[in-house]
PDB file of C-alpha atoms and ligand atoms in Angstrom:
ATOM      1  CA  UNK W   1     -23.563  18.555  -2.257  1.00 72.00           C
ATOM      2  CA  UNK W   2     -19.875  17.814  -2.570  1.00 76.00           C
ATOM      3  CA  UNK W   3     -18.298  18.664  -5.592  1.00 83.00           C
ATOM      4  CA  UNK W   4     -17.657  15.445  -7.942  1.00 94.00           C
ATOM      5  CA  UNK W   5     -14.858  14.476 -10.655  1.00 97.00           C
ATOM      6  CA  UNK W   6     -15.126  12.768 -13.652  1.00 97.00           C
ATOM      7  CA  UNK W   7     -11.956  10.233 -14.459  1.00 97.00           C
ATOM      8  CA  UNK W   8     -12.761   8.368 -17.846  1.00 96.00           C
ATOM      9  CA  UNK W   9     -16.547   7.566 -17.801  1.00 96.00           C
ATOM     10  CA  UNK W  10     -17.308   7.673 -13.900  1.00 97.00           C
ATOM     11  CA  UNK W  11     -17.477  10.313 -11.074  1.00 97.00           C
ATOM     12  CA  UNK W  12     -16.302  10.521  -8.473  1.00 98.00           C
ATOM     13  CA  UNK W  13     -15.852  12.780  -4.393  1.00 98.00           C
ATOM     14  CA  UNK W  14     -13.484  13.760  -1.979  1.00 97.00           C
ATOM     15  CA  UNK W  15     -13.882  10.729   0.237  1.00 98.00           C
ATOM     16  CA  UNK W  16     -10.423  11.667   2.577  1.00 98.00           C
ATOM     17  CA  UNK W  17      -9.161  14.856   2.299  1.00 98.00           C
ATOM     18  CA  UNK W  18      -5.138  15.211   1.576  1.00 98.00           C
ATOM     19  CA  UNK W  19      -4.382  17.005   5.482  1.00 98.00           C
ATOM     20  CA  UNK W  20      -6.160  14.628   7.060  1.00 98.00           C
ATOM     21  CA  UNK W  21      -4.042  11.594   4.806  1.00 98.00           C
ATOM     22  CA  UNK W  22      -0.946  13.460   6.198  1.00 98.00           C
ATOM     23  CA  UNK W  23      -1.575  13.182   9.751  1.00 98.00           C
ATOM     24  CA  UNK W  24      -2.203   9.869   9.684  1.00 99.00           C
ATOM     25  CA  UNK W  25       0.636   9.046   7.772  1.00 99.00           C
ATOM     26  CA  UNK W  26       2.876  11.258   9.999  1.00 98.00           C
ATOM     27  CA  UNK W  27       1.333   9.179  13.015  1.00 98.00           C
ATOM     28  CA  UNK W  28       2.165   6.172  10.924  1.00 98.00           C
ATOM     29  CA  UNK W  29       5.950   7.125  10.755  1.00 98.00           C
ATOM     30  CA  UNK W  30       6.105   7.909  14.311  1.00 98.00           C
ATOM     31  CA  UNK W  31       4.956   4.252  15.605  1.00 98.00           C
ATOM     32  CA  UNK W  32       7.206   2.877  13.137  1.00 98.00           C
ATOM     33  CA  UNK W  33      10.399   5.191  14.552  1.00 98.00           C
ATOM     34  CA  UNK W  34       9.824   3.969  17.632  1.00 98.00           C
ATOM     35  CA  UNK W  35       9.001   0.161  17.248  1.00 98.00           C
ATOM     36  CA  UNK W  36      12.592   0.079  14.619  1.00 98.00           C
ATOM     37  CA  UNK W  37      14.747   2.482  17.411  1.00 97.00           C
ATOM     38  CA  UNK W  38      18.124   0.634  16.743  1.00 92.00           C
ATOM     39  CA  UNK W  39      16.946  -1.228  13.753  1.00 97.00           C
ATOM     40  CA  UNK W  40      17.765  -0.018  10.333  1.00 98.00           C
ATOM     41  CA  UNK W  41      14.348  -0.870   8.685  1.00 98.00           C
ATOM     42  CA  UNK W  42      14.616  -1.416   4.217  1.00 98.00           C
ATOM     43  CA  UNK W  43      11.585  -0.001   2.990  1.00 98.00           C
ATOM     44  CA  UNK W  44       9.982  -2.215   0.491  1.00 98.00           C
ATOM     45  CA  UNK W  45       7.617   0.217  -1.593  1.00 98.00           C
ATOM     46  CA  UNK W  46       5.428  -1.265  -4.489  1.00 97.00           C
ATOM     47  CA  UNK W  47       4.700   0.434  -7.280  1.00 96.00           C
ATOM     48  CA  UNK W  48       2.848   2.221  -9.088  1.00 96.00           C
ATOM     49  CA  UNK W  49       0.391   2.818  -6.006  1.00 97.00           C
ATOM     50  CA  UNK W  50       2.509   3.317  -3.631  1.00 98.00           C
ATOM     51  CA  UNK W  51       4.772   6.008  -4.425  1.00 98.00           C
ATOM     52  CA  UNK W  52       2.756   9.063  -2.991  1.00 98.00           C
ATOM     53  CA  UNK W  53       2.272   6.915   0.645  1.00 98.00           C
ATOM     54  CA  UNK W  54       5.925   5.819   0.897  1.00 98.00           C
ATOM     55  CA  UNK W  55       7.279   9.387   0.105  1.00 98.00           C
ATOM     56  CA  UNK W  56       5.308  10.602   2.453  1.00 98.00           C
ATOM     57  CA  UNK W  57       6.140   8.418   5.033  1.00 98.00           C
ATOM     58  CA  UNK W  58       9.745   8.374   4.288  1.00 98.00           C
ATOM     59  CA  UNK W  59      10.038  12.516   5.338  1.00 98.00           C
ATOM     60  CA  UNK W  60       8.914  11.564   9.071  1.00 98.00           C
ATOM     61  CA  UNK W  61      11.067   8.160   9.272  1.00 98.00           C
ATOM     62  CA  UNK W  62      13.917   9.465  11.584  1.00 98.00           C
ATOM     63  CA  UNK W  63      15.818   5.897  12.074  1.00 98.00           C
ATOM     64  CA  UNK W  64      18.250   5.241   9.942  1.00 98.00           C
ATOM     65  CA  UNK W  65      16.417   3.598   6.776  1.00 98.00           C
ATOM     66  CA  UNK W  66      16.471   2.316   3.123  1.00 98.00           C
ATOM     67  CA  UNK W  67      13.855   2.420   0.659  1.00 98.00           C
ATOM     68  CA  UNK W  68      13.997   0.359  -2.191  1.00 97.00           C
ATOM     69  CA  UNK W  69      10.769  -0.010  -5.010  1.00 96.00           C
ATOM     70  CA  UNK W  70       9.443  -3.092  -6.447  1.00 95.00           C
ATOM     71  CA  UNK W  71       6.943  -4.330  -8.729  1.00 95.00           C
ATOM     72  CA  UNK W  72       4.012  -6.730  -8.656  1.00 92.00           C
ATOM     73  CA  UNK W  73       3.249  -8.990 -11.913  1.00 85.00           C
ATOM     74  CA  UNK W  74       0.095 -10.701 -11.694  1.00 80.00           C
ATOM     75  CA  UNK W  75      -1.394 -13.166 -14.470  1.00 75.00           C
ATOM     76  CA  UNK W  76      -3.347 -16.073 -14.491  1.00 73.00           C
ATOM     77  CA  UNK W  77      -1.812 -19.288 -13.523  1.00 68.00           C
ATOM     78  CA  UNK W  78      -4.769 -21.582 -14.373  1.00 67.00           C
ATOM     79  CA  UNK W  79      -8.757 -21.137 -14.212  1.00 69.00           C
ATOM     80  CA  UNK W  80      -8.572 -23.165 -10.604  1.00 66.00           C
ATOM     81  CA  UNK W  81      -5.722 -21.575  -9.145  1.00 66.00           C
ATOM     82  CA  UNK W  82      -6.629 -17.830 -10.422  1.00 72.00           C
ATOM     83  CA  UNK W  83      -4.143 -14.597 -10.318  1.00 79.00           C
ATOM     84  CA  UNK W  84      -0.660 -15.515  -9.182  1.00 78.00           C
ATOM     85  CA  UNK W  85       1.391 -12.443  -8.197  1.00 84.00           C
ATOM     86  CA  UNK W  86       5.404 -12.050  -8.947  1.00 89.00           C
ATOM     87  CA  UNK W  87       7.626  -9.757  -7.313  1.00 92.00           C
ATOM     88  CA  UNK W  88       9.748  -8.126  -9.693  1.00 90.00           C
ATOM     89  CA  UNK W  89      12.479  -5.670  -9.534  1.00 89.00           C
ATOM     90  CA  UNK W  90      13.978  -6.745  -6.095  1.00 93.00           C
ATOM     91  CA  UNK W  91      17.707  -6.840  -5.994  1.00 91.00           C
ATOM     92  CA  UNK W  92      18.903  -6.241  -2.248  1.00 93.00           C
ATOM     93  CA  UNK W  93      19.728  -8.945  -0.152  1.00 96.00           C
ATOM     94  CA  UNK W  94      16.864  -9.343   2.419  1.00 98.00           C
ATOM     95  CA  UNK W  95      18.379 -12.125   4.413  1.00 98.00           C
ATOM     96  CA  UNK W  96      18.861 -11.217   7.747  1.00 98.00           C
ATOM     97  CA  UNK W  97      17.467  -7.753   7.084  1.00 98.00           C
ATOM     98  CA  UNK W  98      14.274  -5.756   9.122  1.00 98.00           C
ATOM     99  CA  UNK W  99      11.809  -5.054   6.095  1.00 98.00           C
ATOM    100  CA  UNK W 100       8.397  -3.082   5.868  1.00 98.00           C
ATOM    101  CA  UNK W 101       6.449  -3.575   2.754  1.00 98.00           C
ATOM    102  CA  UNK W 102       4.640  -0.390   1.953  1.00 98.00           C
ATOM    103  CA  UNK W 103       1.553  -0.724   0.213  1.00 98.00           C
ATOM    104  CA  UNK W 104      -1.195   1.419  -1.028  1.00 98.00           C
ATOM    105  CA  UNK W 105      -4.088  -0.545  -0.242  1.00 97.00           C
ATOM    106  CA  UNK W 106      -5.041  -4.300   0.949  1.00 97.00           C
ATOM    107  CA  UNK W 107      -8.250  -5.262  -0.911  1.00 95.00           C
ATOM    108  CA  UNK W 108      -8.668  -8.817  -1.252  1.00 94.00           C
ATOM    109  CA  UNK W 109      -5.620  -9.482   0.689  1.00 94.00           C
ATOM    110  CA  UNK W 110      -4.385 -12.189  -1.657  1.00 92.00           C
ATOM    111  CA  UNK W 111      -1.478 -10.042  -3.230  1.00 93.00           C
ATOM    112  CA  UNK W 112      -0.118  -8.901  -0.147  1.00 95.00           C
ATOM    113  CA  UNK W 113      -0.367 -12.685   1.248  1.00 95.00           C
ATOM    114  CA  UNK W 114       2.031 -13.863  -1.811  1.00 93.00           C
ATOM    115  CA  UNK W 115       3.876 -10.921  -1.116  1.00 95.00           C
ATOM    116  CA  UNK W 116       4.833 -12.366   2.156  1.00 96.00           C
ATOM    117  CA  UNK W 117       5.110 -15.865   1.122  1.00 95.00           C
ATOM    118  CA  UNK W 118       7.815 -14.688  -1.049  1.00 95.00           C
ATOM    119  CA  UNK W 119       9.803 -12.236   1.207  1.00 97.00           C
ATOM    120  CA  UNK W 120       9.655 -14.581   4.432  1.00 97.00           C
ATOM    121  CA  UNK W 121      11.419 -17.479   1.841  1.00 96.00           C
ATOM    122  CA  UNK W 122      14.014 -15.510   1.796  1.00 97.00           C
ATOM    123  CA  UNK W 123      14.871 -15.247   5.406  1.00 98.00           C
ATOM    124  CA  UNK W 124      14.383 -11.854   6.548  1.00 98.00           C
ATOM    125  CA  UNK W 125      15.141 -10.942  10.150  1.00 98.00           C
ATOM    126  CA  UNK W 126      11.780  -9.747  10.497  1.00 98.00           C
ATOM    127  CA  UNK W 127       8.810  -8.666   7.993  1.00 98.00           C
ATOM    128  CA  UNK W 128       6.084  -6.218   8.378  1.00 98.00           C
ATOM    129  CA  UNK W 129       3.466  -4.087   6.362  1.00 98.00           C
ATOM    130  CA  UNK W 130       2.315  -0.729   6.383  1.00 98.00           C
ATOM    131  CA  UNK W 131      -0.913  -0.426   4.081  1.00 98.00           C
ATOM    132  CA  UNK W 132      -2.658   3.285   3.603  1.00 98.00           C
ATOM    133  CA  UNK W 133      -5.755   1.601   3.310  1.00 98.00           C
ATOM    134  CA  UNK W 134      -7.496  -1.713   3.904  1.00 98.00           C
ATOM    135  CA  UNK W 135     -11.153  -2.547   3.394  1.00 97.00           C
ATOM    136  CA  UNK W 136     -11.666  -5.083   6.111  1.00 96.00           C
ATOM    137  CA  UNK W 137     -14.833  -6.512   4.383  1.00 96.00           C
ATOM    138  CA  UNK W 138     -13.462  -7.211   1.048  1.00 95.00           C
ATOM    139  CA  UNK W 139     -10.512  -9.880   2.701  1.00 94.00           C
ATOM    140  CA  UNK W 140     -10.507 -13.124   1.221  1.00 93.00           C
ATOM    141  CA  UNK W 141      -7.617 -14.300   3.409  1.00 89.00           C
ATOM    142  CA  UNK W 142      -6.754 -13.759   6.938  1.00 91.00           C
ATOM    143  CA  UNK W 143      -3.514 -11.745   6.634  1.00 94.00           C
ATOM    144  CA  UNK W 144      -1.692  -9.866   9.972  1.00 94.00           C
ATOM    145  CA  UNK W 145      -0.889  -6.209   8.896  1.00 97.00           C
ATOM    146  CA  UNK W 146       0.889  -4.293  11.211  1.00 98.00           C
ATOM    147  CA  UNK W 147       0.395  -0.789  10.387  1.00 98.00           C
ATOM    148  CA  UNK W 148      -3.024   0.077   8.839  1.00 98.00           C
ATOM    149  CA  UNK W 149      -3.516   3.932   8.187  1.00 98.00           C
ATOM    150  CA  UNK W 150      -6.989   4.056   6.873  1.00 98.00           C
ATOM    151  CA  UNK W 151      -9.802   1.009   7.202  1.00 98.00           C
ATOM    152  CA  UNK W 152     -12.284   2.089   4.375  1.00 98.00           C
ATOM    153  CA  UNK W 153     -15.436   0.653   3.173  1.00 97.00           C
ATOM    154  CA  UNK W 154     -15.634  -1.815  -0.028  1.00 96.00           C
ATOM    155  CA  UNK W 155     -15.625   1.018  -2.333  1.00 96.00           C
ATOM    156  CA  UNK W 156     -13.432   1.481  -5.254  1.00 96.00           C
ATOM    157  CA  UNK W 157     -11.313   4.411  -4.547  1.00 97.00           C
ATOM    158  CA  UNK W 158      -8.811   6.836  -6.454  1.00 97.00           C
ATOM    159  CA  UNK W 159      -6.512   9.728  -5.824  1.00 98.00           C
ATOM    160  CA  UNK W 160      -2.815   9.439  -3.328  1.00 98.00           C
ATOM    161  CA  UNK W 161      -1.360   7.149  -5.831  1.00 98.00           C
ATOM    162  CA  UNK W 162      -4.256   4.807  -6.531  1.00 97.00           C
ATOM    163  CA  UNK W 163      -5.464   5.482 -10.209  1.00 96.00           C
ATOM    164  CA  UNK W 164      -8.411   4.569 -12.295  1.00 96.00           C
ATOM    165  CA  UNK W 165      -7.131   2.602 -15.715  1.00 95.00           C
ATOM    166  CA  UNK W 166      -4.313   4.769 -15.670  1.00 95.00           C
ATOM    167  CA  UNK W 167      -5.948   7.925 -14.616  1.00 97.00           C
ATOM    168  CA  UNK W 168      -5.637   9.864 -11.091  1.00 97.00           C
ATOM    169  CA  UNK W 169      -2.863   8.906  -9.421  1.00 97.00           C
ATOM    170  CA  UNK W 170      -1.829  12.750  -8.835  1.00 98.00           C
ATOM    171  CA  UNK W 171      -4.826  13.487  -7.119  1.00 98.00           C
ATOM    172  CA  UNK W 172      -3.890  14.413  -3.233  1.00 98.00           C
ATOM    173  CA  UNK W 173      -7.468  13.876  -1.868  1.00 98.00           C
ATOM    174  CA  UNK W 174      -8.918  10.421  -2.112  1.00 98.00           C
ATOM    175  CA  UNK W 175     -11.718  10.114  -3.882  1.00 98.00           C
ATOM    176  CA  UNK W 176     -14.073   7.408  -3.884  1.00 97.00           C
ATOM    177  CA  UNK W 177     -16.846   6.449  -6.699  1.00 95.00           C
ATOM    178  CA  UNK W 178     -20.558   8.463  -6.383  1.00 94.00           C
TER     179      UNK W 178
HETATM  180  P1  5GP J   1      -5.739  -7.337  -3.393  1.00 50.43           P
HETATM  181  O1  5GP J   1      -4.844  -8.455  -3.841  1.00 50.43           O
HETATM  182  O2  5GP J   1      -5.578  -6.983  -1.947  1.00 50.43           O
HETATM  183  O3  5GP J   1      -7.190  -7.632  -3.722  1.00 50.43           O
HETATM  184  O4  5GP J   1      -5.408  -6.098  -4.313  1.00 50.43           O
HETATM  185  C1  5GP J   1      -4.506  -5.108  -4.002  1.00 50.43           C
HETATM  186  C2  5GP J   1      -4.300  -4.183  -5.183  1.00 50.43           C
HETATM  187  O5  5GP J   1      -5.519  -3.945  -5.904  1.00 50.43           O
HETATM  188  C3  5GP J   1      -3.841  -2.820  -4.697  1.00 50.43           C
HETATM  189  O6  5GP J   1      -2.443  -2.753  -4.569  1.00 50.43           O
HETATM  190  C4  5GP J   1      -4.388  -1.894  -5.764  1.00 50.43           C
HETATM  191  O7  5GP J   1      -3.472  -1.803  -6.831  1.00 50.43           O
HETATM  192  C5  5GP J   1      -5.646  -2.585  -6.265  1.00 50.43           C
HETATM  193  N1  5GP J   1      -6.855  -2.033  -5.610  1.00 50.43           N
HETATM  194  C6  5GP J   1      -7.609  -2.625  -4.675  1.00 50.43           C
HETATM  195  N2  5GP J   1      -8.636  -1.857  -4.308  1.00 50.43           N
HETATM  196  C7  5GP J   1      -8.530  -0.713  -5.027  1.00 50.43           C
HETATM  197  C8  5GP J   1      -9.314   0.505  -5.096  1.00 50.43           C
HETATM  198  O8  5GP J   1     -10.336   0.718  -4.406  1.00 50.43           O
HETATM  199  N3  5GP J   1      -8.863   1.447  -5.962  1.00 50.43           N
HETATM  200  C9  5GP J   1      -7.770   1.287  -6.748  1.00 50.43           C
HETATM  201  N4  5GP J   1      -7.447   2.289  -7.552  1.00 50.43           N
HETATM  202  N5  5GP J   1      -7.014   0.153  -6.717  1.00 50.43           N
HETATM  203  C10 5GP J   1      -7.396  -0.825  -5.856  1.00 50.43           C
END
């Protein structure tokens, strides 16, 4: 039996271990070196989930690169229209400039789909995302991601930046609920 955790009232197991997460973010890095050779690629890296994936990635990006960190609000517009999602925080110029979003994980899709809606109005030269994780089967929207380290089941999961109501984001395995 593998050994469980307990973050606030649920358990949880090692669903990914951390070595295995570093590989595949190396592998990550190294497609993106070579699709940006010549291009210098601003990292777009949202928090709070984000941070572990993008600092990993960031040690095996050898073109030149920025990184730069933004925010997501989300509230509810109205009861028909649902959760609208803001990006905060973003103060470069994009226009004109090559920029990879660099998410934690694509769930529904529907943040990462405003996201882009937002970022393409302002005229980058070219967008693109690199997700950790996406759980194909929970996709409410059809949405192109480029770089997809991880497709996981519709599980909740925690641990590599993704927390639990505030817990677990320091965890390097992922863990996923029992
Ligand atoms: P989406 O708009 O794709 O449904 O939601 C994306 C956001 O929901 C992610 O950035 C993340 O913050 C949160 N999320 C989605 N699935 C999970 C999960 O399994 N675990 C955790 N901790 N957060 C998740």
């Amino acid at each position: 039996m593998k050994p469980t955790i307990q973050v606030h009232d649920k358990h949880f197991e090692v669903f990914i271990e951390k070595s295995v997460i570093e590989n595949r973010i190396n592998e990550l890095a190294q497609r993106i070196n070579l699709d940006y050779t010549a291009k210098r690629p601003l990292f777009l890296a949202i928090l709070n989930g984000s941070f572990m994936f993008a600092a990993e990635l960031m040690k095996s990006i050898t073109v030149a690169c920025e990184i730069t960190f933004l925010r997501v609000s989300s509230y509810q517009a109205t009861e028909s229209s649902g959760k609208v999602h803001q990006i905060l925080g973003l103060l470069e110029n994009i226009k004109d400039r090559d920029v990879i979003v660099v998410e934690d994980i694509v769930d529904t899709g529907l943040t990462m789909v405003e996201i882009k809606q937002q970022l393409l109005a302002q005229q980058p030269a070219s967008l693109s995302v690199v997700t950790l994780f996406q759980k194909p089967e929970a996709l409410k929207q059809p949405i192109d991601i480029e770089y997809v380290g991880f497709e996981i089941e519709n599980k909740f999961v925690l641990g590599y930046g993704l927390d639990y109501d505030g817990l677990g984001r320091n965890l390097g395995d992922l863990y996923v609920l029992c």
